[in-house]
Amino acid sequence: MSSVNLKRLAQELNLSISAVSKALRDSHEIAVDTKERVRALARELRYEPNPHASSLRRQKSKTIGVVIPEVANSFFSLVINGIEEVARHNGYHVLIYLTHEDHTREAAIAQYLANGRVDGILMSVASESADFAHLQELKNKNIPIVFFDRVCEEMATVRVTTNDFESGYKATQHLLEAGCRRIAYLLISEHLSIGQKRMQGYQQALEDHAIPFDANLIVSGHQSNEHNRMLIQQLLETQKVDGIFASVERLAISSYEACKALNLSIPGDVKIIGFSNLEIASLLDPPLTAIKQPAYAMGREAACILFTALDKNRALTASQSLVLNSELIERKSTARN
Amino acid sequence: MSSVNLKRLAQELNLSISAVSKALRDSHEIAVDTKERVRALARELRYEPNPHASSLRRQKSKTIGVVIPEVANSFFSLVINGIEEVARHNGYHVLIYLTHEDHTREAAIAQYLANGRVDGILMSVASESADFAHLQELKNKNIPIVFFDRVCEEMATVRVTTNDFESGYKATQHLLEAGCRRIAYLLISEHLSIGQKRMQGYQQALEDHAIPFDANLIVSGHQSNEHNRMLIQQLLETQKVDGIFASVERLAISSYEACKALNLSIPGDVKIIGFSNLEIASLLDPPLTAIKQPAYAMGREAACILFTALDKNRALTASQSLVLNSELIERKSTARN
DNA sequence: CTGTTAGCGCCTTCAT
DNA sequence: ATGAAGGCGCTAACAG
């Protein structure tokens, strides 16, 4: 650590440390030419303020924590892009934490973020998070936190979500209008609000079309894609199913795989629609009819809300919540059958 | 900030700050029962040491920086997973920075990481990085840095890479053996070593099969997928091409799109092979024959090398570099034509 | 305009 | 076995 710090600059310039500090922060109480001299040397020596010292002193880190279930997934990848973009623009740094859908991990992460390491948190809760004491804890410590997509229903906090009920309704309606009568609904975890809301939309659509709800057509997936594919195959074999609505991307893909494995033709025997942001899904044959969430925008919006709160030292209130619209994307098949 | 800190604990326990500090670090010079008392209260008050104070004092942050071109890409997503996994295991935190393939951003990031914010860096260089002064700067400041996948050829540093020449060779050979004679090679940037090495493998394979190299069949892509698809379409329209070898995932996908747009049948008119880690590529019809990099493992390995160096205070030497093997994955088409 | 001083919270000698 | 003191590098209040 040959570290060039304020002391070093001060020595070389025959100035006091605080004068140098002020000069670099462009304080009005420092002579213009002095500022120039200071800045010149700082540039020459490539001075960079020590962020830890600065954070310690100012009680803020200019860093946020992003807590998400996973990243190997187009939705969260895009979200990170949005967040990083805004963070960079506002001079914030981004720490990333993956829960792998594990409630214990999420709690542990929350625990050690509650010590000043970050000024705020952006979070999409893990699917198993039924117990949210750890989140309440963060709230108590006054750490601003913005939930996005997978929110914690039990807490009154800022949320950036999409119109889950509505898009669930539309997706189901889409299948119904395409002639489906036995539509399966696939979700990832019963504890997740998005799964619930989308399902409510699904149920409402069924009801509006006078189709009876059948609990046998609801499948709750798990971690392993392999396992999920099995579950879906089992469903297709034991139940009469002519449509599948997958409430997350992975399940939509597993549905495709399951149909393929069973030699079911996809638009013919079973129609599939799923939440997905995968560009490549449009190249499938038939292309995956998808509900596409504005992932990048969600990341940006969530980050913006957090940063303005942080920079203006304003508290976050649930009223700042935002609901963005997901889009139903249907593409024509180029099937040559 | 009602922050519970050492002082607070010390007061409540009628101990000195240093005693508490030592107790929490399980020092042998503190009585066992005292330690117990301290730990009990710490747990009760949910004490977490202030990381900035600690970093400042110890001159290390237990944080690493990950600098990558982008994240909306299956390769880097998987890498992040691997890194986060190892980081968490070793008690490190992960800051993430995206260059968006922009050399200026990369330099700026390097600049402000060179101040103690991170103990080390994992990096995949931006495609435009012809000039690497900023990387040399980090080297000079003794910030350990491990390059992975996209390395900086001009510096003697630790690298975690894949067998690019070899896999380039194999991919090309695969197409040649499938009967291709006019194989296009798509790369993302001339400045990138991976693009070069894979191309060398491509050229060697051509030579070994006595196929002349044709510079017209080399296409260098850019940022926009849209633009790349156009370039490829143009290539397909102006040149006789019966095979495409895409050296990055995005270009493989764009190739698919281009063929579709031109109504070229994919195994028939043009065979495509590409570097890709997308699971869903197996569902395309025909499935994308892919060179799959061990992305997750690369992230883990790179992180491991960095952490052991950091924790043992050992310098990184180029000799610790690692070359992992990519796998050629061919799947049978289920085409019903 | 510039300098002095006093911490931020933690860790580490050194003394008791 | 415990405590006192100094300092990591920076900032902010207050003097001069």
XYZ file of C-alpha atoms (C1' of nucleotides) in Angstrom:
706
model
C 0.000 0.000 0.000
C 2.048 2.944 -1.191
C -1.352 4.621 -1.034
C -1.478 8.216 -1.990
C -3.776 9.860 0.492
C -4.656 13.331 1.691
C -1.703 13.422 4.047
C 0.683 12.702 1.230
C -0.830 15.385 -0.976
C -0.792 17.856 1.887
C 2.865 17.225 2.566
C 3.931 17.642 -1.008
C 1.965 20.846 -1.322
C 2.782 22.288 2.078
C -0.854 22.512 2.929
C -2.949 21.127 5.716
C -4.865 17.947 5.197
C -8.196 19.651 5.548
C -7.284 22.294 3.018
C -6.541 19.597 0.517
C -9.732 17.812 1.368
C -11.749 20.947 0.853
C -9.940 21.798 -2.342
C -10.786 18.432 -3.796
C -14.412 18.825 -2.824
C -14.316 22.189 -4.565
C -15.158 24.146 -1.459
C -15.742 27.858 -1.967
C -13.509 28.691 0.941
C -10.350 27.700 -0.898
C -8.443 29.948 -3.281
C -8.921 29.119 -6.896
C -5.262 28.692 -7.681
C -4.756 26.521 -4.609
C -7.556 24.297 -5.799
C -5.849 24.085 -9.131
C -2.520 23.098 -7.613
C -4.184 20.477 -5.491
C -6.167 19.018 -8.311
C -3.132 18.928 -10.540
C -1.119 16.918 -8.073
C -4.058 14.690 -7.258
C -4.425 13.842 -10.890
C -0.737 13.320 -11.326
C -0.519 10.940 -8.399
C -3.836 9.397 -9.329
C -5.292 10.125 -5.953
C -8.524 8.337 -5.162
C -10.171 8.925 -1.809
C -10.316 5.893 0.416
C -13.933 4.843 0.334
C -13.870 3.114 3.695
C -12.567 6.133 5.522
C -15.084 8.260 3.766
C -17.931 5.864 4.437
C -16.992 5.595 8.053
C -16.867 9.301 8.524
C -20.000 10.155 6.609
C -22.034 7.188 7.692
C -22.923 6.278 4.196
C -21.325 3.985 1.734
C -22.667 5.000 -1.640
C -23.289 1.319 -2.083
C -26.485 -0.647 -2.409
C -27.137 -4.316 -2.007
C -29.075 -6.296 -4.564
C -30.573 -9.476 -3.209
C -32.095 -11.834 -5.717
C -32.870 -15.527 -5.925
C -30.597 -16.291 -8.828
C -29.050 -14.748 -11.860
C -28.989 -17.484 -14.477
C -32.342 -16.348 -15.681
C -33.137 -13.733 -18.213
C -35.388 -11.740 -15.943
C -32.887 -11.089 -13.198
C -30.070 -10.582 -15.661
C -31.967 -7.767 -17.250
C -32.885 -6.342 -13.895
C -29.237 -6.204 -12.890
C -28.471 -4.370 -16.077
C -31.049 -1.762 -15.248
C -29.868 -1.413 -11.697
C -26.216 -1.136 -12.576
C -26.996 1.491 -15.160
C -28.792 3.736 -12.735
C -26.357 3.044 -9.929
C -23.408 4.065 -12.023
C -25.210 7.163 -13.118
C -25.792 8.154 -9.511
C -22.343 7.234 -8.321
C -23.423 4.163 -6.407
C -21.777 0.791 -6.210
C -23.644 -2.478 -6.403
C -23.120 -5.470 -4.158
C -24.804 -8.601 -5.319
C -26.144 -11.463 -3.253
C -27.881 -14.600 -4.436
C -30.261 -16.466 -2.191
C -30.709 -19.496 -4.422
C -34.284 -19.425 -3.207
C -33.038 -20.322 0.246
C -34.717 -18.576 3.108
C -31.821 -19.192 5.461
C -29.402 -17.531 3.116
C -31.715 -14.625 2.648
C -31.933 -14.116 6.374
C -28.180 -14.334 6.767
C -27.657 -11.807 4.008
C -30.168 -9.446 5.539
C -28.385 -9.831 8.827
C -25.004 -8.720 7.597
C -26.273 -5.998 5.376
C -27.740 -4.341 8.423
C -24.497 -2.792 9.543
C -23.823 0.114 7.274
C -22.254 -1.813 4.470
C -25.010 -0.628 2.197
C -27.156 2.462 2.185
C -30.118 0.641 0.811
C -31.341 -2.624 -0.586
C -33.133 -3.795 -3.687
C -34.684 -7.146 -3.223
C -36.740 -9.864 -4.786
C -37.621 -12.291 -2.039
C -36.740 -15.942 -2.081
C -39.602 -18.251 -2.766
C -39.409 -19.900 0.594
C -39.676 -16.681 2.482
C -42.784 -17.307 4.470
C -41.130 -15.964 7.562
C -39.969 -12.401 7.084
C -38.607 -11.399 10.487
C -35.280 -10.640 8.896
C -36.919 -8.122 6.617
C -38.715 -6.491 9.486
C -35.356 -6.228 11.182
C -33.987 -4.228 8.271
C -37.005 -2.015 8.422
C -36.390 -1.402 12.106
C -32.820 -0.448 11.427
C -34.091 2.095 8.961
C -32.363 0.618 5.996
C -34.313 1.692 2.951
C -35.451 -1.265 0.975
C -37.294 -1.510 -2.285
C -38.878 -4.772 -3.282
C -39.315 -5.630 -6.893
C -41.210 -8.379 -8.647
C -41.302 -10.784 -5.743
C -42.443 -8.636 -2.914
C -43.133 -9.283 0.703
C -46.862 -8.905 0.914
C -46.903 -8.678 4.673
C -44.920 -5.481 4.846
C -45.986 -2.015 3.873
C -43.043 -1.055 1.718
C -42.196 0.370 -1.643
C -42.724 -2.120 -4.401
C -42.011 -2.215 -8.053
C -44.121 -4.914 -9.574
C -45.913 -5.824 -12.729
C -49.609 -6.218 -13.230
C -49.606 -9.847 -12.244
C -53.296 -10.425 -11.847
C -54.056 -8.786 -15.139
C -51.375 -10.579 -17.095
C -52.374 -13.861 -15.509
C -55.880 -13.167 -16.673
C -54.810 -12.265 -20.162
C -52.572 -15.249 -20.550
C -55.353 -17.576 -19.536
C -57.850 -15.780 -21.694
C -55.456 -16.171 -24.592
C -55.427 -19.924 -24.136
C -59.182 -20.069 -23.656
C -59.773 -18.168 -26.832
C -57.435 -20.524 -28.627
C -59.834 -23.272 -27.616
C -58.212 -24.695 -24.501
C -60.524 -26.063 -21.854
C -58.193 -27.911 -19.513
C -55.475 -25.401 -18.695
C -52.746 -26.276 -16.244
C -51.172 -23.594 -14.099
C -47.548 -23.974 -13.096
C -46.031 -21.995 -10.289
C -42.779 -22.050 -8.464
C -43.766 -21.717 -4.842
C -46.947 -21.288 -2.897
C -45.302 -18.671 -0.736
C -44.737 -16.269 -3.561
C -47.132 -13.427 -4.112
C -46.510 -13.325 -7.828
C -47.484 -16.958 -8.147
C -50.635 -16.227 -6.200
C -51.656 -13.136 -8.094
C -51.080 -14.669 -11.450
C -53.115 -17.601 -10.336
C -55.932 -15.333 -9.246
C -55.942 -13.894 -12.733
C -55.996 -17.410 -14.085
C -58.922 -18.371 -11.885
C -60.859 -15.264 -12.721
C -60.430 -15.876 -16.421
C -61.637 -19.439 -16.016
C -64.629 -18.257 -14.097
C -65.484 -15.614 -16.650
C -65.445 -18.302 -19.293
C -67.472 -20.643 -17.183
C -64.708 -23.195 -16.990
C -64.524 -25.031 -13.691
C -61.372 -24.710 -11.661
C -59.605 -28.023 -11.153
C -56.983 -28.224 -8.441
C -55.444 -31.205 -10.187
C -54.239 -28.854 -12.867
C -52.152 -26.787 -10.507
C -48.535 -27.838 -10.270
C -46.063 -26.343 -7.896
C -42.511 -26.672 -9.141
C -39.260 -26.859 -7.279
C -35.618 -26.057 -7.716
C -34.472 -28.650 -10.166
C -35.435 -28.227 -13.788
C -35.111 -31.927 -14.237
C -37.558 -32.533 -11.453
C -39.965 -29.974 -12.801
C -39.959 -31.564 -16.208
C -40.867 -34.850 -14.576
C -43.703 -33.250 -12.679
C -45.056 -31.762 -15.848
C -44.749 -35.003 -17.772
C -46.596 -36.722 -14.977
C -49.291 -34.095 -15.160
C -49.648 -34.521 -18.891
C -49.871 -38.259 -18.550
C -52.373 -38.386 -15.721
C -54.593 -35.464 -16.636
C -56.274 -34.356 -19.755
C -54.476 -31.071 -20.485
C -54.744 -28.918 -23.581
C -53.088 -25.781 -22.340
C -50.293 -24.804 -19.988
C -49.763 -21.474 -18.330
C -46.319 -21.290 -16.751
C -45.883 -18.503 -14.263
C -42.112 -18.466 -14.573
C -39.699 -18.860 -17.414
C -38.047 -22.038 -16.255
C -41.369 -23.787 -16.038
C -42.318 -22.670 -19.514
C -39.159 -24.219 -20.852
C -39.666 -27.361 -18.855
C -43.141 -27.557 -20.327
C -41.703 -27.460 -23.798
C -39.306 -30.209 -22.878
C -41.988 -32.318 -21.290
C -44.168 -32.103 -24.376
C -41.269 -33.002 -26.581
C -40.415 -35.943 -24.385
C -43.975 -37.202 -24.643
C -44.192 -36.540 -28.350
C -47.019 -34.134 -27.899
C -47.265 -31.568 -30.652
C -47.149 -28.172 -29.094
C -49.669 -26.033 -30.770
C -51.776 -29.060 -31.624
C -52.043 -31.167 -28.499
C -51.011 -28.632 -25.924
C -50.739 -24.879 -26.107
C -48.144 -23.228 -23.914
C -47.884 -19.710 -22.652
C -45.418 -18.538 -20.094
C -43.763 -15.649 -18.379
C -40.467 -15.245 -20.143
C -37.982 -12.651 -21.248
C -35.872 -14.940 -23.353
C -35.301 -13.500 -26.785
C -34.428 -16.882 -28.135
C -37.878 -18.192 -27.237
C -39.067 -16.574 -30.436
C -36.972 -19.050 -32.400
C -38.674 -22.094 -31.010
C -41.082 -23.827 -33.287
C -43.677 -22.760 -32.488
C -42.305 -19.697 -30.789
C -43.176 -19.437 -27.152
C -46.120 -17.176 -26.573
C -44.854 -15.195 -23.674
C -45.735 -12.671 -21.062
C -42.735 -10.441 -21.118
C -41.998 -8.372 -18.072
C -40.280 -5.026 -18.449
C -37.295 -6.348 -16.526
C -34.767 -3.713 -17.425
C -37.214 -0.964 -16.592
C -38.059 -2.600 -13.290
C -34.412 -2.573 -12.332
C -34.075 1.044 -13.306
C -37.235 2.180 -11.601
C -36.529 0.346 -8.390
C -33.029 1.786 -8.279
C -34.262 5.280 -9.063
C -36.754 5.221 -6.237
C -34.091 4.043 -3.851
C -31.502 6.581 -4.920
C -33.738 9.588 -4.804
C -34.807 8.563 -1.333
C -31.207 8.121 -0.281
C -29.938 11.318 -1.771
C -32.758 13.467 -0.502
C -32.766 11.669 2.805
C -36.421 10.985 2.472
C -38.141 7.991 3.867
C -39.635 5.468 1.521
C -43.358 5.059 1.730
C -45.496 2.395 0.218
C -47.213 5.098 -1.771
C -44.216 5.384 -4.041
C -44.860 1.890 -5.288
C -45.004 1.324 -8.978
C -46.830 -1.142 -11.155
C -45.443 -1.675 -14.619
C -47.198 -3.457 -17.418
C -46.168 -6.787 -18.796
C -46.736 -7.433 -22.411
C -48.227 -10.496 -24.035
C -46.104 -11.438 -26.981
C -47.423 -13.802 -29.552
C -45.410 -14.619 -32.597
C -46.507 -16.379 -35.689
C -45.192 -19.841 -36.152
C -43.063 -20.492 -39.182
C -43.739 -24.162 -38.838
C -43.340 -26.060 -42.042
C -45.605 -28.948 -41.170
C -28.227 5.210 13.153
C -29.020 3.732 16.565
C -26.139 1.477 15.609
C -25.045 -1.012 18.144
C -21.287 -0.920 18.163
C -18.420 -2.010 20.361
C -18.762 1.026 22.555
C -22.379 0.258 23.236
C -21.632 -3.354 24.086
C -18.747 -2.294 26.305
C -20.930 0.125 28.227
C -23.687 -2.363 28.849
C -21.227 -4.961 30.017
C -18.996 -2.669 32.012
C -16.036 -3.691 29.945
C -13.559 -1.805 27.857
C -14.046 -1.562 24.153
C -10.919 -3.511 23.449
C -11.951 -6.304 25.742
C -15.199 -6.653 23.860
C -13.400 -6.552 20.564
C -11.044 -9.280 21.641
C -13.839 -11.358 23.079
C -15.702 -11.279 19.796
C -12.599 -12.287 17.925
C -12.250 -15.147 20.376
C -8.894 -14.005 21.681
C -7.202 -16.356 24.138
C -6.417 -13.483 26.453
C -10.021 -13.114 27.493
C -11.713 -15.209 30.160
C -14.034 -17.826 28.842
C -17.076 -16.670 30.743
C -16.455 -13.069 29.733
C -16.410 -14.129 26.139
C -19.678 -15.884 26.697
C -21.288 -12.815 28.231
C -20.074 -10.667 25.388
C -21.236 -13.021 22.712
C -24.611 -13.376 24.334
C -25.234 -9.664 24.335
C -23.852 -9.256 20.860
C -26.294 -11.806 19.600
C -29.137 -10.288 21.518
C -28.507 -6.818 20.167
C -27.696 -8.242 16.770
C -24.315 -6.637 16.741
C -22.584 -6.584 13.387
C -19.164 -4.996 13.130
C -19.062 -1.919 10.976
C -17.355 -3.062 7.808
C -16.010 0.348 6.903
C -14.282 0.859 10.200
C -12.914 -2.610 9.992
C -11.787 -2.219 6.400
C -10.153 1.065 7.185
C -8.281 -0.299 10.120
C -7.198 -3.550 8.533
C -6.578 -2.211 5.088
C -8.695 -4.830 3.485
C -12.298 -4.916 2.579
C -13.215 -8.550 2.168
C -14.784 -7.428 -1.062
C -13.903 -8.182 -4.632
C -14.889 -6.447 -7.808
C -16.238 -8.326 -10.780
C -15.886 -6.475 -14.034
C -17.634 -7.965 -17.023
C -18.962 -6.726 -20.337
C -22.579 -7.534 -19.687
C -24.797 -9.874 -17.793
C -27.766 -10.532 -20.035
C -25.975 -13.482 -21.461
C -25.945 -16.989 -20.212
C -22.193 -17.229 -19.960
C -21.660 -14.327 -17.608
C -24.751 -15.165 -15.625
C -23.351 -18.559 -14.857
C -19.970 -17.094 -14.074
C -21.495 -14.755 -11.535
C -23.206 -17.684 -9.924
C -19.912 -19.452 -9.545
C -18.175 -16.389 -8.199
C -20.865 -15.536 -5.715
C -20.886 -19.074 -4.454
C -17.181 -19.115 -3.700
C -17.186 -15.559 -2.412
C -19.904 -16.294 0.076
C -18.102 -19.405 1.173
C -14.963 -17.407 1.861
C -16.732 -14.513 3.501
C -16.204 -12.106 0.648
C -18.602 -9.627 -0.838
C -19.061 -9.074 -4.541
C -19.273 -5.731 -6.257
C -20.405 -5.885 -9.829
C -19.543 -3.570 -12.678
C -20.654 -3.776 -16.283
C -18.570 -2.253 -19.035
C -21.104 -2.722 -21.804
C -18.077 -3.439 -23.969
C -17.032 0.149 -23.542
C -13.361 0.758 -23.066
C -13.898 4.132 -21.438
C -16.148 2.657 -18.822
C -13.726 -0.114 -18.164
C -10.934 2.370 -17.590
C -13.082 4.472 -15.291
C -14.055 1.421 -13.286
C -10.452 0.331 -12.993
C -9.586 3.815 -11.846
C -11.968 3.883 -8.939
C -11.403 0.345 -7.885
C -7.775 1.210 -7.317
C -8.340 2.777 -3.957
C -8.909 -0.022 -1.518
C -12.573 -0.510 -2.195
C -11.819 -4.040 -3.263
C -9.111 -6.470 -2.313
C -8.989 -7.991 -5.734
C -10.631 -8.063 -9.113
C -12.059 -10.680 -11.428
C -12.312 -9.438 -14.930
C -13.291 -10.259 -18.452
C -12.053 -7.447 -20.625
C -14.277 -5.338 -22.838
C -14.013 -6.050 -26.492
C -12.716 -2.632 -27.313
C -9.858 -2.844 -24.880
C -6.936 -2.438 -27.208
C -5.351 -0.005 -24.839
C -4.737 -1.514 -21.425
C -2.941 1.197 -19.491
C -5.692 1.133 -16.888
C -5.018 -2.527 -16.260
C -1.316 -1.923 -15.931
C -2.169 0.740 -13.406
C -3.997 -1.794 -11.257
C -1.036 -4.077 -11.543
C 1.236 -1.318 -10.352
C -0.969 -0.662 -7.379
C -0.628 -4.300 -6.498
C -4.293 -5.063 -6.754
C -4.561 -8.774 -7.441
C -6.482 -9.381 -10.591
C -7.562 -12.568 -12.261
C -8.693 -12.494 -15.839
C -11.156 -15.034 -17.082
C -12.354 -15.908 -20.549
C -11.521 -12.619 -22.173
C -8.000 -12.004 -21.021
C -5.549 -9.252 -21.648
C -2.936 -10.954 -23.790
C -0.376 -8.239 -23.307
C -0.067 -8.722 -19.577
C 1.546 -11.577 -17.741
C -1.224 -12.341 -15.288
C -3.280 -15.175 -13.950
C -5.859 -16.327 -16.406
C -8.715 -18.732 -16.342
C -9.605 -19.567 -19.880
C -10.966 -22.333 -22.005
C -9.188 -24.208 -24.740
C -10.211 -21.751 -27.382
C -7.929 -22.833 -30.172
C -8.868 -26.416 -29.707
C -12.581 -25.852 -29.492
C -12.424 -23.561 -32.500
C -10.711 -26.354 -34.334
C -13.220 -28.945 -33.258
C -16.200 -26.820 -34.118
C -14.873 -26.212 -37.583
C -13.940 -29.819 -38.033
C -17.458 -30.752 -37.035
C -18.877 -28.624 -39.811
C -16.330 -29.884 -42.309
C -17.163 -33.460 -41.528
C -20.825 -32.651 -41.969
C -19.952 -31.668 -45.511
C -19.546 -27.906 -45.258
C -17.030 -26.293 -47.565
C -17.785 -22.607 -47.249
C -17.785 -21.942 -43.528
C -18.271 -18.440 -42.226
C -16.644 -17.369 -38.991
C -18.403 -14.784 -36.843
C -16.627 -12.900 -34.115
C -17.479 -10.016 -31.889
C -14.370 -7.875 -31.977
C -10.961 -8.035 -33.537
C -9.388 -6.889 -30.307
C -10.476 -9.911 -28.368
C -8.083 -12.745 -27.813
C -10.812 -15.342 -27.643
C -12.067 -14.320 -31.058
C -8.536 -14.622 -32.385
C -7.741 -17.966 -30.859
C -10.972 -19.538 -31.923
C -10.311 -18.233 -35.369
C -6.858 -19.726 -35.391
C -8.441 -23.070 -34.607
C -10.886 -22.443 -37.413
C -8.097 -21.662 -39.842
C -6.046 -24.638 -38.809
C -8.992 -26.945 -39.321
C -9.601 -25.513 -42.769
C -5.969 -25.969 -43.649
C -5.917 -29.523 -42.415
C -8.865 -30.259 -44.642
C -7.305 -28.459 -47.555
C -10.030 -25.856 -47.667
C -8.822 -22.426 -48.672
C -9.327 -19.590 -46.225
C -11.560 -16.859 -47.548
C -11.498 -13.515 -45.774
C -14.927 -12.744 -47.165
C -16.345 -15.346 -44.849
C -15.157 -13.584 -41.723
C -17.712 -11.274 -40.171
C -17.011 -9.060 -37.222
C -20.146 -8.241 -35.285
C -21.049 -5.265 -33.179
C -23.207 -4.345 -30.260
C -26.670 -4.469 -31.710
C -28.221 -7.858 -32.306
C -30.376 -6.315 -34.949
C -27.342 -5.016 -36.746
C -25.570 -8.340 -36.476
C -28.499 -10.168 -37.968
C -28.372 -7.783 -40.900
C -24.661 -8.388 -41.358
C -25.220 -12.103 -41.382
C -28.116 -11.870 -43.797
C -25.950 -9.790 -46.035
C -23.230 -12.377 -45.817
C -25.619 -15.159 -46.684
C -26.968 -13.243 -49.644
C -23.652 -12.174 -51.094
C -21.546 -15.232 -50.402
C -22.038 -18.897 -50.917
C -22.124 -20.172 -47.325
C -22.990 -23.658 -46.153
C -21.772 -23.439 -42.588
C -21.537 -20.860 -39.841
C -19.293 -20.956 -36.835
C -20.307 -18.284 -34.317
C -17.708 -17.503 -31.709
C -20.204 -16.058 -29.266
C -23.711 -16.951 -28.260
C -25.424 -13.819 -29.502
C -24.019 -14.330 -32.960
C -25.178 -17.924 -33.022
C -28.676 -16.771 -32.268
C -28.497 -14.001 -34.817
C -27.404 -16.606 -37.336
C -30.499 -18.614 -36.638
C -32.612 -15.536 -37.088
C -30.879 -14.558 -40.279
C -31.447 -17.996 -41.784
C -35.071 -17.921 -40.785
C -35.504 -14.487 -42.274
C -34.045 -15.689 -45.547
C -36.013 -18.914 -45.477
C -32.882 -20.991 -45.470
C -33.356 -24.395 -43.925
C -30.897 -24.755 -41.139
C -29.464 -28.158 -41.281
C -30.082 -28.334 -44.998
C -28.844 -25.099 -46.515
C -26.673 -23.873 -43.704
C -25.258 -25.665 -40.687
C -24.699 -23.609 -37.595
C -22.452 -24.203 -34.649
C -21.787 -21.686 -31.938
C -20.385 -21.014 -28.535
C -23.369 -21.050 -26.249
C -24.433 -22.008 -22.772
C -28.137 -21.574 -23.321
C -30.070 -24.596 -22.174
C -32.996 -23.630 -24.294
C -30.874 -23.869 -27.431
C -31.484 -27.579 -27.230
C -35.157 -26.976 -27.938
C -34.578 -25.248 -31.228
C -35.375 -27.245 -34.291
C -32.765 -28.307 -35.102
C -31.141 -27.846 -31.740
C -28.122 -25.606 -31.804
C -24.928 -27.572 -31.935
C -22.939 -25.732 -29.348
C -19.563 -25.351 -27.786
C -20.437 -25.081 -24.159
C -17.972 -23.416 -21.852
C -17.770 -24.494 -18.235
C -18.952 -21.068 -17.154
C -19.914 -21.855 -13.599
C -16.624 -23.627 -13.034
C -14.712 -20.730 -14.528
C -16.299 -18.359 -12.080
C -15.520 -20.657 -9.195
C -11.954 -21.331 -10.231
C -11.150 -17.704 -10.882
C -12.580 -16.726 -7.527
C -10.760 -19.526 -5.742
C -7.419 -18.481 -7.148
C -8.047 -14.918 -6.121
C -9.188 -15.756 -2.612
C -6.383 -18.096 -1.774
C -3.930 -15.460 -2.949
C -5.663 -12.828 -0.863
C -5.967 -14.908 2.251
C -2.450 -16.230 2.167
C -1.116 -12.890 1.095
C 0.596 -14.479 -1.821
C 1.243 -12.780 -5.077
C -0.524 -14.034 -8.161
C 1.732 -15.360 -10.854
C 0.860 -16.225 -14.380
C 1.872 -19.779 -13.624
C -1.326 -20.283 -11.652
C -3.310 -19.870 -14.819
C -5.868 -22.461 -15.677
C -7.261 -23.768 -18.905
C -10.597 -25.520 -18.709
C -12.125 -27.587 -21.430
C -15.158 -26.595 -23.400
C -17.453 -29.279 -24.589
C -18.969 -29.752 -28.002
C -22.611 -30.585 -27.597
C -24.525 -32.029 -30.474
C -28.104 -33.033 -30.058
C -30.247 -35.019 -32.378
C -32.917 -33.145 -34.189
C -36.475 -34.173 -33.543
C -37.536 -32.517 -36.751
C -40.737 -33.834 -38.143
C -40.115 -32.849 -41.750
C -8.695 31.795 2.919
C -6.149 28.108 5.694
C -5.154 25.270 9.902
C -6.367 22.834 14.180
C -9.042 19.550 16.338
C -12.017 15.991 17.103
C -14.055 12.091 15.955
C -16.521 7.938 12.642
C -15.855 2.347 14.722
C -12.568 -0.836 14.892
C -8.155 -3.249 15.847
C -3.603 -3.742 17.969
C 0.276 -2.841 20.589
C 1.558 -1.941 25.109
C 0.809 -1.380 29.854
C -1.251 -2.833 34.066
C -7.190 -11.098 32.127
C -8.422 -6.415 31.210
C -7.757 -1.482 29.944
C -5.716 2.693 27.796
C -4.104 4.808 23.798
C -3.124 5.557 19.091
C -4.313 5.566 14.438
C -6.397 3.672 9.713
C -8.032 8.168 6.083
C -11.334 11.296 5.798
C -14.616 15.163 7.051
C -16.755 18.920 9.495
C -16.946 22.350 13.044
C -14.583 25.857 14.595
C -10.595 29.022 14.948
C -7.700 32.163 13.330
